[in-house]
Coordinates of C-alpha atoms (C1' of nucleotides) and ligand atoms in Angstrom, one line a residue:
Chain A
M13 CA 0.6 18.4 9.1
R14 CA -1.9 16.7 11.4
N15 CA -3.7 14.7 8.7
K16 CA -2.5 11.3 9.9
E17 CA -3.4 12.1 13.5
V18 CA -6.9 13.2 12.5
A19 CA -7.4 10.1 10.3
N20 CA -6.3 7.8 13.2
K21 CA -8.7 9.5 15.5
L22 CA -11.5 8.9 13.1
Y23 CA -10.5 5.2 12.7
E24 CA -10.6 4.9 16.4
L25 CA -14.0 6.5 16.5
A26 CA -15.1 4.0 13.8
S27 CA -13.8 1.0 15.8
L28 CA -15.5 2.1 19.0
A29 CA -18.7 2.9 17.2
E30 CA -18.7 -0.5 15.7
L31 CA -18.2 -2.1 19.1
A32 CA -21.1 0.0 20.4
G33 CA -23.3 -1.4 17.7
E34 CA -23.7 1.8 15.7
N35 CA -25.2 1.9 12.2
P36 CA -22.7 0.1 9.9
F37 CA -23.1 2.8 7.2
K38 CA -22.2 5.5 9.7
I39 CA -19.1 3.6 10.7
N40 CA -18.2 3.3 7.0
A41 CA -18.6 7.0 6.7
Y42 CA -16.0 7.6 9.5
I43 CA -13.6 5.1 7.8
E44 CA -14.1 6.7 4.4
A45 CA -13.5 10.2 5.7
A46 CA -10.3 9.0 7.5
R47 CA -9.0 7.4 4.3
R48 CA -9.6 10.5 2.3
I49 CA -7.8 12.6 4.9
E50 CA -4.8 10.3 4.8
N51 CA -4.5 10.9 1.1
L52 CA -4.9 14.6 1.4
P53 CA -1.9 16.6 -0.1
I54 CA -2.4 19.6 2.1
P55 CA -2.5 20.1 5.9
I56 CA -6.0 19.6 7.3
E57 CA -5.4 22.3 9.9
E58 CA -5.4 24.8 7.0
L59 CA -8.6 23.6 5.6
A60 CA -10.1 23.7 9.0
K61 CA -9.0 27.3 9.5
E62 CA -10.5 28.3 6.2
G63 CA -13.8 26.5 6.9
K64 CA -13.2 24.3 3.9
L65 CA -13.3 20.9 5.7
T66 CA -16.5 19.8 3.9
E67 CA -14.8 20.2 0.6
I68 CA -13.0 17.0 1.4
K69 CA -14.9 14.1 -0.1
G70 CA -16.6 12.0 2.6
V71 CA -16.6 14.8 5.1
G72 CA -19.9 16.5 5.7
S73 CA -21.1 18.8 8.5
G74 CA -21.1 16.0 11.1
I75 CA -17.5 14.9 10.6
A76 CA -16.2 18.4 10.0
K77 CA -17.5 19.3 13.4
K78 CA -15.7 16.4 14.9
I79 CA -12.5 17.2 13.2
K80 CA -12.6 20.8 14.4
Q81 CA -13.3 19.5 17.9
F82 CA -10.3 17.2 17.7
L83 CA -8.0 19.9 16.4
E84 CA -9.0 22.3 19.2
T85 CA -9.4 20.0 22.2
G86 CA -7.4 16.9 21.3
T87 CA -10.5 14.7 21.4
I88 CA -14.0 14.2 20.1
E89 CA -17.0 14.3 22.4
K90 CA -18.7 11.4 20.7
L91 CA -15.6 9.3 21.1
E92 CA -15.5 9.9 24.8
E93 CA -19.1 8.9 25.0
F94 CA -18.4 5.6 23.3
K95 CA -15.5 5.1 25.6
K96 CA -17.8 5.3 28.6
K97 CA -20.3 2.9 27.0
V98 CA -17.8 0.2 26.0
P99 CA -14.2 -0.4 27.3
P100 CA -11.8 0.5 24.6
S101 CA -9.6 -2.4 25.6
L102 CA -12.2 -4.6 23.9
L103 CA -10.5 -3.6 20.7
E104 CA -7.6 -5.8 21.8
L105 CA -10.0 -8.8 21.8
E106 CA -10.8 -8.1 18.1
K107 CA -7.2 -8.9 17.2
I108 CA -7.9 -12.6 17.9
P109 CA -8.8 -14.3 14.6
G110 CA -12.5 -15.1 14.6
I111 CA -13.4 -12.5 17.2
G112 CA -15.1 -9.4 15.8
P113 CA -17.1 -6.5 17.4
K114 CA -20.1 -8.7 18.1
A115 CA -18.2 -11.4 19.9
A116 CA -16.1 -8.9 21.9
L117 CA -19.1 -7.1 23.1
S118 CA -20.9 -10.4 24.0
L119 CA -17.9 -11.5 26.0
Y120 CA -18.0 -8.2 27.9
K121 CA -21.8 -8.2 28.5
H122 CA -22.1 -11.7 29.7
L123 CA -18.8 -12.4 31.4
G124 CA -17.4 -9.0 32.0
I125 CA -14.3 -9.8 30.0
K126 CA -12.3 -6.7 29.1
T127 CA -8.8 -7.9 28.4
V128 CA -7.0 -10.7 26.6
E129 CA -5.9 -12.1 29.9
E130 CA -9.4 -12.3 31.3
L131 CA -10.5 -14.0 28.1
K132 CA -7.8 -16.6 28.4
E133 CA -8.8 -17.3 32.0
A134 CA -12.4 -17.7 31.0
A135 CA -11.6 -19.9 28.1
E136 CA -9.4 -22.2 30.3
K137 CA -12.3 -22.6 32.8
G138 CA -14.6 -23.6 30.0
K139 CA -16.9 -20.6 30.5
I140 CA -17.0 -19.4 26.9
R141 CA -18.8 -22.4 25.3
D142 CA -22.0 -21.7 27.1
L143 CA -22.5 -18.2 25.8
P144 CA -25.1 -17.7 23.1
G145 CA -23.5 -17.8 19.7
F146 CA -20.4 -19.5 21.1
G147 CA -19.7 -23.2 21.5
P148 CA -16.9 -25.7 22.3
K149 CA -15.2 -25.1 18.9
K150 CA -15.0 -21.3 19.3
E151 CA -13.7 -21.7 22.8
E152 CA -11.0 -24.1 21.5
N153 CA -10.1 -21.8 18.7
I154 CA -9.7 -18.9 21.1
L155 CA -7.4 -20.9 23.3
K156 CA -5.4 -22.1 20.4
A157 CA -5.0 -18.6 19.1
L158 CA -3.9 -17.3 22.5
Q159 CA -1.4 -20.1 23.1
G160 CA 0.2 -19.7 19.6
M161 CA 0.2 -15.9 20.2
K162 CA -1.7 -15.8 17.0
K163 CA -3.1 -12.4 16.5
K164 CA -4.3 -10.5 13.5
E165 CA -2.0 -7.7 14.5
E166 CA -1.2 -5.3 11.7
K167 CA 2.0 -7.0 11.0
R168 CA 2.6 -5.8 7.5
V169 CA 5.8 -6.8 5.7
S170 CA 7.9 -5.1 3.1
I171 CA 7.0 -5.8 -0.5
G172 CA 10.7 -6.7 -0.9
L173 CA 10.1 -9.7 1.3
A174 CA 6.5 -10.6 0.2
L175 CA 6.9 -10.4 -3.6
P176 CA 9.7 -12.9 -3.9
L177 CA 8.0 -15.3 -1.4
A178 CA 4.7 -14.9 -3.4
E179 CA 6.6 -15.8 -6.6
F180 CA 8.1 -18.8 -5.0
I181 CA 4.7 -20.1 -3.7
K182 CA 3.2 -19.4 -7.1
D183 CA 5.9 -21.5 -8.8
E184 CA 5.4 -24.3 -6.3
I185 CA 1.7 -24.5 -6.9
K186 CA 2.2 -24.3 -10.7
K187 CA 4.7 -27.2 -10.6
K188 CA 2.6 -29.5 -8.4
A189 CA -1.1 -28.8 -9.1
P190 CA -3.4 -28.9 -12.2
V191 CA -3.3 -25.2 -12.8
D192 CA -4.7 -23.3 -15.8
K193 CA -3.7 -19.7 -15.0
I194 CA -2.1 -18.5 -11.7
E195 CA -1.5 -14.8 -10.8
I196 CA -0.4 -12.9 -7.7
C197 CA -3.1 -10.4 -6.8
G198 CA -4.0 -8.2 -3.8
S199 CA -1.7 -5.4 -2.6
I200 CA 1.3 -7.1 -4.2
R201 CA -0.1 -6.7 -7.7
R202 CA -0.9 -3.1 -6.8
M203 CA 2.8 -2.8 -5.7
K204 CA 1.9 -1.4 -2.3
E205 CA 5.0 -0.7 -0.2
T206 CA 3.8 -3.0 2.6
I207 CA 1.8 -6.1 2.3
G208 CA -0.7 -7.6 4.8
D209 CA -0.9 -11.0 3.2
I210 CA -0.2 -12.8 -0.1
D211 CA -3.1 -13.3 -2.4
I212 CA -2.9 -15.8 -5.2
L213 CA -5.6 -16.5 -7.9
V214 CA -5.7 -19.9 -9.6
T215 CA -8.0 -20.9 -12.4
S216 CA -8.6 -24.7 -12.6
R217 CA -11.3 -27.2 -13.0
E218 CA -9.9 -29.2 -10.2
S219 CA -10.0 -26.9 -7.2
E220 CA -9.9 -29.7 -4.7
K221 CA -6.5 -30.9 -6.0
V222 CA -5.2 -27.3 -6.1
M223 CA -6.2 -26.8 -2.5
E224 CA -4.7 -30.1 -1.4
V225 CA -1.4 -29.2 -3.0
F226 CA -1.4 -25.7 -1.6
S227 CA -2.4 -26.7 2.0
N228 CA 0.5 -29.2 2.0
L229 CA 3.3 -27.1 0.6
P230 CA 6.4 -27.4 2.8
V231 CA 6.3 -23.6 3.6
V232 CA 2.9 -24.0 5.0
K233 CA 2.9 -24.0 8.8
E234 CA -0.8 -24.0 9.5
V235 CA -4.1 -24.1 7.6
L236 CA -6.5 -21.4 8.8
V237 CA -9.6 -22.0 6.6
R238 CA -10.1 -24.4 3.8
G239 CA -13.0 -24.3 1.4
E240 CA -13.8 -25.2 -2.1
T241 CA -12.8 -21.9 -3.6
K242 CA -10.9 -20.2 -0.9
T243 CA -8.1 -21.4 1.4
S244 CA -5.9 -19.4 3.8
V245 CA -2.7 -20.6 5.4
I246 CA 0.2 -19.3 7.6
T247 CA 3.7 -19.9 6.3
E248 CA 6.8 -20.7 8.3
E249 CA 7.6 -16.9 8.0
D250 CA 4.3 -16.1 9.7
I251 CA 2.9 -14.6 6.6
Q252 CA -0.7 -15.4 5.6
V253 CA -1.4 -16.6 2.1
D254 CA -4.9 -16.6 0.6
V255 CA -5.6 -18.7 -2.5
R256 CA -8.7 -18.4 -4.5
V257 CA -9.6 -21.0 -7.1
V258 CA -12.2 -20.4 -9.8
E259 CA -13.1 -22.1 -13.1
P260 CA -11.2 -20.7 -16.1
E261 CA -14.1 -18.7 -17.6
F262 CA -14.2 -16.6 -14.5
F263 CA -10.6 -15.5 -14.6
G264 CA -11.2 -11.8 -15.6
A265 CA -13.8 -11.0 -13.0
A266 CA -11.9 -13.0 -10.4
I267 CA -8.6 -11.2 -10.9
Q268 CA -10.4 -7.9 -10.9
Y269 CA -12.0 -8.8 -7.6
F270 CA -8.9 -10.2 -6.0
T271 CA -6.6 -7.4 -7.0
G272 CA -8.7 -4.8 -5.2
S273 CA -8.3 -2.6 -3.5
K274 CA -11.4 -3.1 -1.5
Q275 CA -12.3 0.5 -1.9
H276 CA -11.7 0.4 -5.6
N277 CA -13.9 -2.6 -5.9
V278 CA -16.7 -1.0 -3.9
K279 CA -16.6 2.1 -6.1
L280 CA -16.7 0.0 -9.2
R281 CA -19.6 -2.1 -8.0
E282 CA -21.5 1.0 -7.0
L283 CA -21.0 2.4 -10.5
A284 CA -22.2 -0.9 -11.9
I285 CA -25.4 -0.6 -9.8
K286 CA -26.0 2.9 -11.2
K287 CA -25.8 1.4 -14.7
G288 CA -28.2 -1.4 -13.9
L289 CA -25.4 -4.0 -13.7
K290 CA -23.9 -6.2 -11.0
I291 CA -20.3 -7.1 -10.4
N292 CA -18.9 -10.0 -8.4
E293 CA -15.9 -12.2 -8.7
Y294 CA -17.6 -14.4 -11.3
G295 CA -18.5 -11.7 -13.8
I296 CA -20.5 -8.6 -14.7
F297 CA -24.2 -9.2 -15.0
K298 CA -27.3 -7.6 -16.3
G299 CA -30.1 -9.3 -14.4
E300 CA -29.4 -13.1 -14.7
K301 CA -27.4 -12.6 -17.9
R302 CA -23.6 -12.7 -17.7
M303 CA -22.3 -9.9 -19.9
G304 CA -18.6 -10.7 -19.5
G305 CA -15.8 -11.6 -17.1
E306 CA -13.5 -13.9 -18.9
K307 CA -11.0 -11.0 -19.3
E308 CA -10.3 -8.4 -16.6
E309 CA -10.8 -5.7 -19.2
D310 CA -14.5 -6.8 -19.6
V311 CA -15.3 -5.6 -16.1
Y312 CA -14.1 -2.1 -17.0
S313 CA -15.2 -1.9 -20.6
L314 CA -18.8 -3.0 -19.8
L315 CA -18.9 0.0 -17.4
G316 CA -17.6 2.2 -20.3
L317 CA -14.2 2.5 -18.7
P318 CA -10.7 1.9 -20.0
W319 CA -8.7 -0.8 -18.1
I320 CA -7.2 0.8 -15.0
P321 CA -3.6 -0.3 -14.0
P322 CA -3.5 -2.2 -10.7
E323 CA -1.2 0.3 -9.1
M324 CA -3.8 3.0 -9.5
R325 CA -6.6 1.0 -7.9
E326 CA -6.8 2.7 -4.6
D327 CA -9.9 4.8 -5.0
R328 CA -7.7 8.0 -5.1
G329 CA -9.8 9.4 -8.0
E330 CA -8.8 6.9 -10.7
I331 CA -12.3 5.8 -11.4
E332 CA -13.4 9.4 -11.9
E333 CA -10.4 10.0 -14.2
A334 CA -11.3 6.9 -16.1
I335 CA -14.8 8.1 -16.6
R336 CA -13.5 11.3 -18.0
G337 CA -11.1 9.4 -20.2
E338 CA -8.2 11.1 -18.6
L339 CA -6.1 8.3 -17.1
P340 CA -2.4 9.1 -17.3
K341 CA -0.3 6.8 -19.4
L342 CA 1.9 5.4 -16.5
I343 CA 5.6 4.8 -16.8
D344 CA 6.2 1.2 -17.8
Y345 CA 8.5 -1.3 -16.1
K346 CA 10.6 -1.3 -19.3
D347 CA 11.0 2.4 -19.6
I348 CA 14.0 2.8 -17.4
K349 CA 17.3 3.4 -19.2
G350 CA 19.7 3.5 -16.3
D351 CA 20.1 3.3 -12.5
T352 CA 20.9 6.6 -10.8
H353 CA 22.1 5.4 -7.4
V354 CA 24.6 2.5 -7.1
H355 CA 27.3 1.5 -4.7
T356 CA 30.4 -0.7 -5.3
E357 CA 33.0 -2.5 -3.2
Y358 CA 34.9 0.8 -3.2
S359 CA 32.7 1.8 -0.2
D360 CA 30.2 -0.5 1.4
G361 CA 28.9 -2.4 -1.7
V362 CA 30.0 -6.0 -2.3
D363 CA 30.5 -6.0 -6.1
S364 CA 33.0 -4.4 -8.5
I365 CA 32.1 -1.5 -10.7
E366 CA 32.4 -3.8 -13.7
K367 CA 30.1 -6.4 -12.3
M368 CA 27.4 -3.7 -11.5
A369 CA 27.8 -2.4 -15.1
E370 CA 27.6 -5.9 -16.6
E371 CA 24.4 -6.5 -14.7
A372 CA 23.0 -3.2 -15.8
I373 CA 23.7 -4.1 -19.4
K374 CA 21.9 -7.4 -19.0
M375 CA 18.9 -5.4 -17.8
G376 CA 19.0 -3.4 -21.1
Y377 CA 20.2 -0.2 -19.5
E378 CA 22.3 2.4 -21.4
Y379 CA 23.9 3.8 -18.3
I380 CA 24.5 3.5 -14.6
V381 CA 25.5 6.1 -11.9
I382 CA 28.1 4.9 -9.5
S383 CA 27.6 6.9 -6.3
D384 CA 29.7 5.5 -3.4
H385 CA 29.7 7.0 0.0
A386 CA 31.9 10.0 0.9
E387 CA 34.2 10.0 3.8
S388 CA 32.0 11.4 6.6
L389 CA 30.0 8.1 6.6
G390 CA 32.6 6.0 8.4
V391 CA 30.3 3.1 9.0
A392 CA 29.9 2.7 5.2
S393 CA 33.5 2.9 4.4
G394 CA 33.1 6.5 3.1
M395 CA 35.8 7.5 0.7
S396 CA 38.3 10.4 0.6
I397 CA 38.8 12.5 -2.5
K398 CA 42.0 10.6 -3.1
K399 CA 40.1 7.3 -3.2
F400 CA 37.5 8.8 -5.5
K401 CA 40.2 9.9 -7.9
K402 CA 41.4 6.3 -8.0
Q403 CA 37.9 5.1 -8.7
K404 CA 37.5 7.7 -11.5
K405 CA 40.5 6.1 -13.2
E406 CA 38.8 2.7 -13.2
I407 CA 35.6 4.1 -14.4
D408 CA 37.3 6.0 -17.2
K409 CA 39.0 2.7 -18.3
L410 CA 35.7 0.8 -18.2
N411 CA 33.9 3.5 -20.2
E412 CA 36.6 3.2 -22.8
K413 CA 36.0 -0.5 -23.0
F414 CA 32.2 -0.1 -23.3
G415 CA 32.5 2.6 -25.9
D416 CA 29.2 4.2 -26.9
K417 CA 27.2 1.1 -26.0
F418 CA 27.1 1.9 -22.3
R419 CA 28.2 4.6 -20.0
I420 CA 29.2 4.7 -16.3
F421 CA 28.6 8.1 -14.7
F422 CA 31.0 9.0 -11.9
S423 CA 29.1 10.3 -9.0
V424 CA 29.2 10.3 -5.2
E425 CA 26.6 10.1 -2.4
L426 CA 27.6 13.1 -0.3
N427 CA 26.5 13.3 3.3
I428 CA 24.5 16.4 4.3
L429 CA 26.2 17.2 7.6
S430 CA 24.6 18.7 10.7
D431 CA 25.2 22.3 9.5
G432 CA 24.1 21.6 5.9
S433 CA 27.5 21.4 4.4
V434 CA 28.8 18.3 2.7
D435 CA 31.9 16.2 2.9
F436 CA 34.0 18.1 0.4
P437 CA 34.4 21.8 -0.5
E438 CA 32.7 22.8 -3.7
E439 CA 35.8 23.1 -5.8
E440 CA 36.7 19.4 -5.0
L441 CA 33.4 18.3 -6.5
D442 CA 34.4 19.1 -10.0
I443 CA 35.9 15.7 -10.6
F444 CA 32.4 14.2 -10.5
D445 CA 30.0 14.1 -13.4
F446 CA 27.4 15.3 -10.8
C447 CA 26.7 14.6 -7.2
I448 CA 23.9 13.0 -5.1
A449 CA 23.4 14.2 -1.5
G450 CA 21.5 12.7 1.4
I451 CA 21.1 12.9 5.1
H452 CA 22.7 10.0 7.0
S453 CA 23.2 11.6 10.4
G454 CA 21.6 14.1 12.8
F455 CA 18.2 12.7 12.3
N456 CA 16.9 14.1 15.6
Q457 CA 17.3 17.8 14.7
S458 CA 14.4 20.1 14.5
M459 CA 12.2 20.3 11.4
E460 CA 13.6 23.7 10.6
K461 CA 17.2 22.6 10.9
I462 CA 16.8 19.5 8.8
T463 CA 14.8 21.3 6.1
N464 CA 17.5 24.0 5.9
R465 CA 20.3 21.5 5.7
I466 CA 18.7 19.8 2.7
K467 CA 17.9 23.2 1.1
R468 CA 21.5 24.3 1.6
A469 CA 22.8 21.1 -0.1
M470 CA 20.4 21.7 -3.0
G471 CA 22.1 25.0 -3.5
I472 CA 25.5 23.3 -4.3
K473 CA 26.0 23.5 -8.0
K474 CA 27.1 20.0 -8.6
V475 CA 24.3 18.4 -6.5
K476 CA 21.7 17.2 -8.9
I477 CA 19.8 14.6 -6.8
I478 CA 18.7 14.4 -3.2
A479 CA 18.7 10.8 -2.1
H480 CA 15.9 9.3 0.1
P481 CA 14.5 12.7 1.0
T482 CA 12.5 11.8 4.0
G483 CA 14.9 9.3 5.5
R484 CA 12.3 6.7 6.6
I485 CA 13.1 3.0 6.9
I486 CA 9.9 1.0 6.7
G487 CA 9.2 -0.9 9.9
E488 CA 12.2 0.6 11.6
R489 CA 12.1 4.4 11.8
G490 CA 9.8 7.1 10.5
E491 CA 10.7 10.1 8.5
Y492 CA 13.0 12.6 10.1
K493 CA 11.3 15.9 10.7
V494 CA 11.4 17.6 7.4
D495 CA 9.1 20.1 5.8
I496 CA 8.7 18.2 2.6
E497 CA 6.5 20.9 1.1
E498 CA 9.5 23.3 1.4
I499 CA 11.8 20.7 -0.2
F500 CA 9.3 20.4 -3.1
K501 CA 9.4 24.1 -3.6
E502 CA 13.2 24.3 -3.4
A503 CA 13.4 21.4 -6.0
K504 CA 11.2 23.4 -8.3
N505 CA 13.4 26.5 -7.8
T506 CA 16.8 24.8 -8.2
G507 CA 16.0 22.1 -10.7
V508 CA 17.5 19.5 -8.3
F509 CA 15.7 16.2 -8.6
L510 CA 14.3 14.3 -5.7
E511 CA 14.9 10.6 -5.7
I512 CA 12.5 7.7 -5.5
N513 CA 14.8 5.3 -3.6
A514 CA 13.8 1.9 -4.8
T515 CA 15.3 -0.1 -1.9
P516 CA 12.2 -1.9 -0.7
S517 CA 12.7 -0.9 2.9
R518 CA 13.0 2.8 1.9
L519 CA 10.7 3.6 -1.1
D520 CA 11.5 7.2 -0.4
L521 CA 9.9 9.4 -1.8
S522 CA 6.7 7.4 -1.4
D523 CA 3.7 7.1 -3.8
L524 CA 1.8 9.8 -2.1
N525 CA 4.9 12.1 -1.9
V526 CA 5.5 11.9 -5.7
M527 CA 1.8 12.2 -6.5
H528 CA 1.6 15.4 -4.5
A529 CA 4.9 16.8 -5.7
K530 CA 3.9 16.3 -9.2
S531 CA 0.4 17.7 -8.9
L532 CA 1.3 20.7 -6.8
Y533 CA 4.7 21.6 -8.2
G534 CA 5.2 19.7 -11.4
L535 CA 8.3 18.0 -10.2
K536 CA 10.2 15.3 -12.0
F537 CA 12.2 12.5 -10.2
T538 CA 15.0 10.0 -10.6
I539 CA 14.6 6.3 -9.6
G540 CA 17.6 4.8 -8.1
T541 CA 18.0 1.4 -6.4
D542 CA 20.8 2.3 -4.0
A543 CA 22.1 -1.2 -4.8
H544 CA 24.9 -2.5 -2.8
A545 CA 25.2 -5.7 -4.9
A546 CA 24.5 -6.5 -8.5
V547 CA 21.4 -8.5 -7.7
S548 CA 19.8 -5.5 -6.0
L549 CA 19.8 -3.6 -9.3
R550 CA 16.6 -5.7 -9.8
D551 CA 14.9 -3.7 -7.0
M552 CA 14.2 -1.1 -9.7
R553 CA 10.7 -2.6 -10.1
Y554 CA 9.8 -1.5 -6.6
G555 CA 10.7 2.1 -7.4
I556 CA 8.8 1.9 -10.6
G557 CA 5.9 0.6 -8.6
V558 CA 6.0 3.7 -6.4
A559 CA 6.1 5.9 -9.5
R560 CA 3.1 4.1 -11.0
R561 CA 1.2 4.3 -7.7
G562 CA 1.9 8.0 -7.8
W563 CA 0.4 8.3 -11.3
L564 CA 3.7 9.2 -12.9
T565 CA 4.4 9.0 -16.6
K566 CA 7.6 8.2 -18.4
E567 CA 8.1 12.0 -18.8
D568 CA 8.2 12.4 -15.0
I569 CA 11.2 10.2 -14.6
I570 CA 14.6 11.5 -15.6
N571 CA 16.2 8.1 -16.0
T572 CA 13.8 7.1 -18.7
L573 CA 15.8 9.4 -20.9
P574 CA 18.3 7.9 -23.3
L575 CA 21.9 8.4 -22.5
K576 CA 22.6 11.6 -24.4
K577 CA 19.6 13.5 -23.1
F578 CA 20.2 12.2 -19.6
E579 CA 23.8 13.3 -19.7
K580 CA 22.9 16.8 -21.0
I581 CA 20.4 17.4 -18.1
M582 CA 22.6 16.0 -15.4
K583 CA 25.7 17.9 -16.4
K584 CA 24.0 21.2 -17.0
S585 CA 25.3 23.8 -14.6
Chain B
dG5 C1' -22.8 10.2 8.4
dC6 C1' -22.5 11.1 3.4
dC7 C1' -24.3 11.8 -1.1
dG8 C1' -26.9 13.7 -5.4
dT9 C1' -25.6 17.2 -13.1
dT10 C1' -32.9 13.1 -13.4
dT11 C1' -33.0 11.9 -6.1
dT12 C1' -32.4 16.4 -0.2
dC13 C1' -34.5 10.7 1.1
dG14 C1' -33.2 6.3 0.6
dG15 C1' -29.7 4.1 -0.6
dC16 C1' -24.8 2.6 1.0
dC17 C1' -20.7 -4.3 -2.7
dC18 C1' -21.0 -8.9 -2.6
dG19 C1' -19.7 -13.6 -1.6
dA20 C1' -17.0 -17.7 1.0
dC21 C1' -16.3 -20.1 5.2
dT22 C1' -17.1 -21.4 10.0
dG23 C1' -19.7 -22.6 13.8
dT24 C1' -23.7 -22.1 15.4
dT25 C1' -27.9 -22.7 14.2
dT26 C1' -32.4 -25.5 12.5
dT27 C1' -32.1 -21.3 8.8
dC28 C1' -28.2 -17.8 9.8
dA29 C1' -25.0 -14.4 12.1
dG30 C1' -20.5 -13.2 12.3
dT31 C1' -16.2 -12.6 10.3
dC32 C1' -13.3 -12.2 6.7
dG33 C1' -11.7 -11.5 1.8
Ligands
LIG3 N1 -15.5 -6.4 -3.2 C1 -14.7 -6.6 -2.1 N2 -13.5 -7.1 -2.3 C2 -12.7 -7.3 -1.2 C3 -13.1 -7.0 0.1 N3 -12.1 -7.2 0.9 C4 -11.1 -7.7 0.2 N4 -11.5 -7.7 -1.1 C5 -10.6 -8.1 -2.3 C6 -9.8 -6.9 -2.7 C7 -8.5 -7.1 -2.0 O1 -7.4 -6.5 -2.6 C8 -8.4 -8.6 -2.1 C9 -7.5 -9.2 -1.1 O2 -7.9 -8.8 0.2 P1 -6.8 -8.4 1.3 O3 -7.5 -8.3 2.6 O4 -5.6 -9.4 1.2 O5 -6.4 -7.0 0.9 P2 -5.1 -6.4 0.1 O6 -4.3 -7.5 -0.5 O7 -5.6 -5.4 -0.8 O8 -4.2 -5.6 1.2 P3 -3.3 -6.3 2.3 O9 -1.9 -5.8 2.0 O10 -3.4 -7.7 2.2 O11 -3.8 -5.8 3.6 O12 -9.7 -9.1 -1.9 C10 -14.5 -6.5 0.3 O13 -14.9 -6.2 1.4 N5 -15.2 -6.3 -0.9
LIG4 MG1 -3.6 -9.1 0.6
LIG5 MG1 -5.9 -11.6 1.6
LIG6 ZN1 23.2 5.1 -1.2

DNA sequence: GCCGTTTTCGGCCCGACTGTTTTCAGTCG
């Protein structure tokens, strides 16, 4: 599947076109096409072969030709032309805050600056300030940025890091400033797996005081911009935080705006125009008249749409579905009845079985699946059958104690070994209620090998769940080479469930994975936290976020089932 | 460069902040 590759090429084309001063709408068309291709569930090569490229939204004859060119020759003529016109290294300059395509080009045209090093030298010599459109302030800002190595590099962080920090900052502001309402917005509210920055909306009649408090929070390392309604800072953790303050009556329109995504907002605003309306962060207007905007729902209802859940707001077709009145009823954060992937101190977890169970009960669960590592995973204190038997005794005892109020399922996280076998022979697996299997070694094998390993494991009777099917660790390593399409097919054939691993550094399967697996194969999934400590059971929300972003309903997730039904399905042979 | 269920041409979201400017362009959200 070369979709990502093609999309990146189009993004590159867009950046260079922008630098070269192309028509902004054309640039937007490149970006829009790239975005659509990224979201595509099927390989673009196949569409190209069948001459169906223009069936992709945002791809017309011009871009289709470029895609074909790229697939056949590895590059695009137009892109090479741009590269001759403007040095691609200028894109590096755009990573400095405050420098965009216009400034980068001007630096090149007037001073011949092509690289960050050359820029630094020129700034130090005071050459920048005399350029048209530049001045002493801009020169100083460039120098400051370069000295602090401050770059707007795509340094996205895991939502597992960003969400708790956002909650902390929100509480701090709430405690110290005259706040009416305060909400976390942006990609965090949409539960995206990685977060570019933290966005917080505040309603207050005293924006000056709110900004003063926010700018002076102890976590704030530096204030980037400070205005009456918008302030941006960098925290000690080097994460940007944007705070937007509006008066209380604008809350609805403002939270709609600040939640995004950008593409969703643009689509919505275009729809408004077609209906003779205008949307901004202050409301939805007909001429001068404000028709609504106190509540978020207003913005949608005045367009004749139902409220769209934030996790769906990615312009992946949700507005069209809303127009048709066919939005799915997403799984709710309260629908989960149990956690299907949990470790204890028996292997590499830190808490006891009982402690994990008690925490699960606190969360309102009816059951939990204990799935410690099997012996081949030495680094994670993988266990022998003998040790599992001992663990079973403890679980039996606890189950007796809990009675019918709560159930601990006895499972194991088997390792899918290099040849596709697992730690124990099949007959030994009968002690478990059911088994989970996952790849923890041999990541570098060929796609065919890895795919076959997983398929073989799926053929084992007791195996009911494949853990973290793609093996990616966000920000660390990509997916191992696996034909995920094949795995989806096999899951459909065998009835084995694929996991949404809710550990924030995994989130595997991903939102797009499950969206495609459901729409193409009708698959259902389990959500498991892979918790190694009681507190990590709370990671469930990230897994549910993935499911919601993948448009899944309660019925698509097995562990929304009450205990008896869950048991019946998982123990079915 | 793409799009259209009244358009195949004329639109393509809209506003805040900064630094430059003397009325606004560029950058960013
Ligand atoms: N209408 C409109 N809204 C925008 C635009 N850019 C950003 N927004 C809104 C929607 C975004 O979700 C919100 C916050 O902007 P961010 O740049 O922080 O983006 P977001 O949080 O979605 O993603 P991120 O993870 O931070 O990269 O502001 C824009 O160009 N037009
Ligand atoms: Mg953001
Ligand atoms: Mg932001
Ligand atoms: Zn695990």
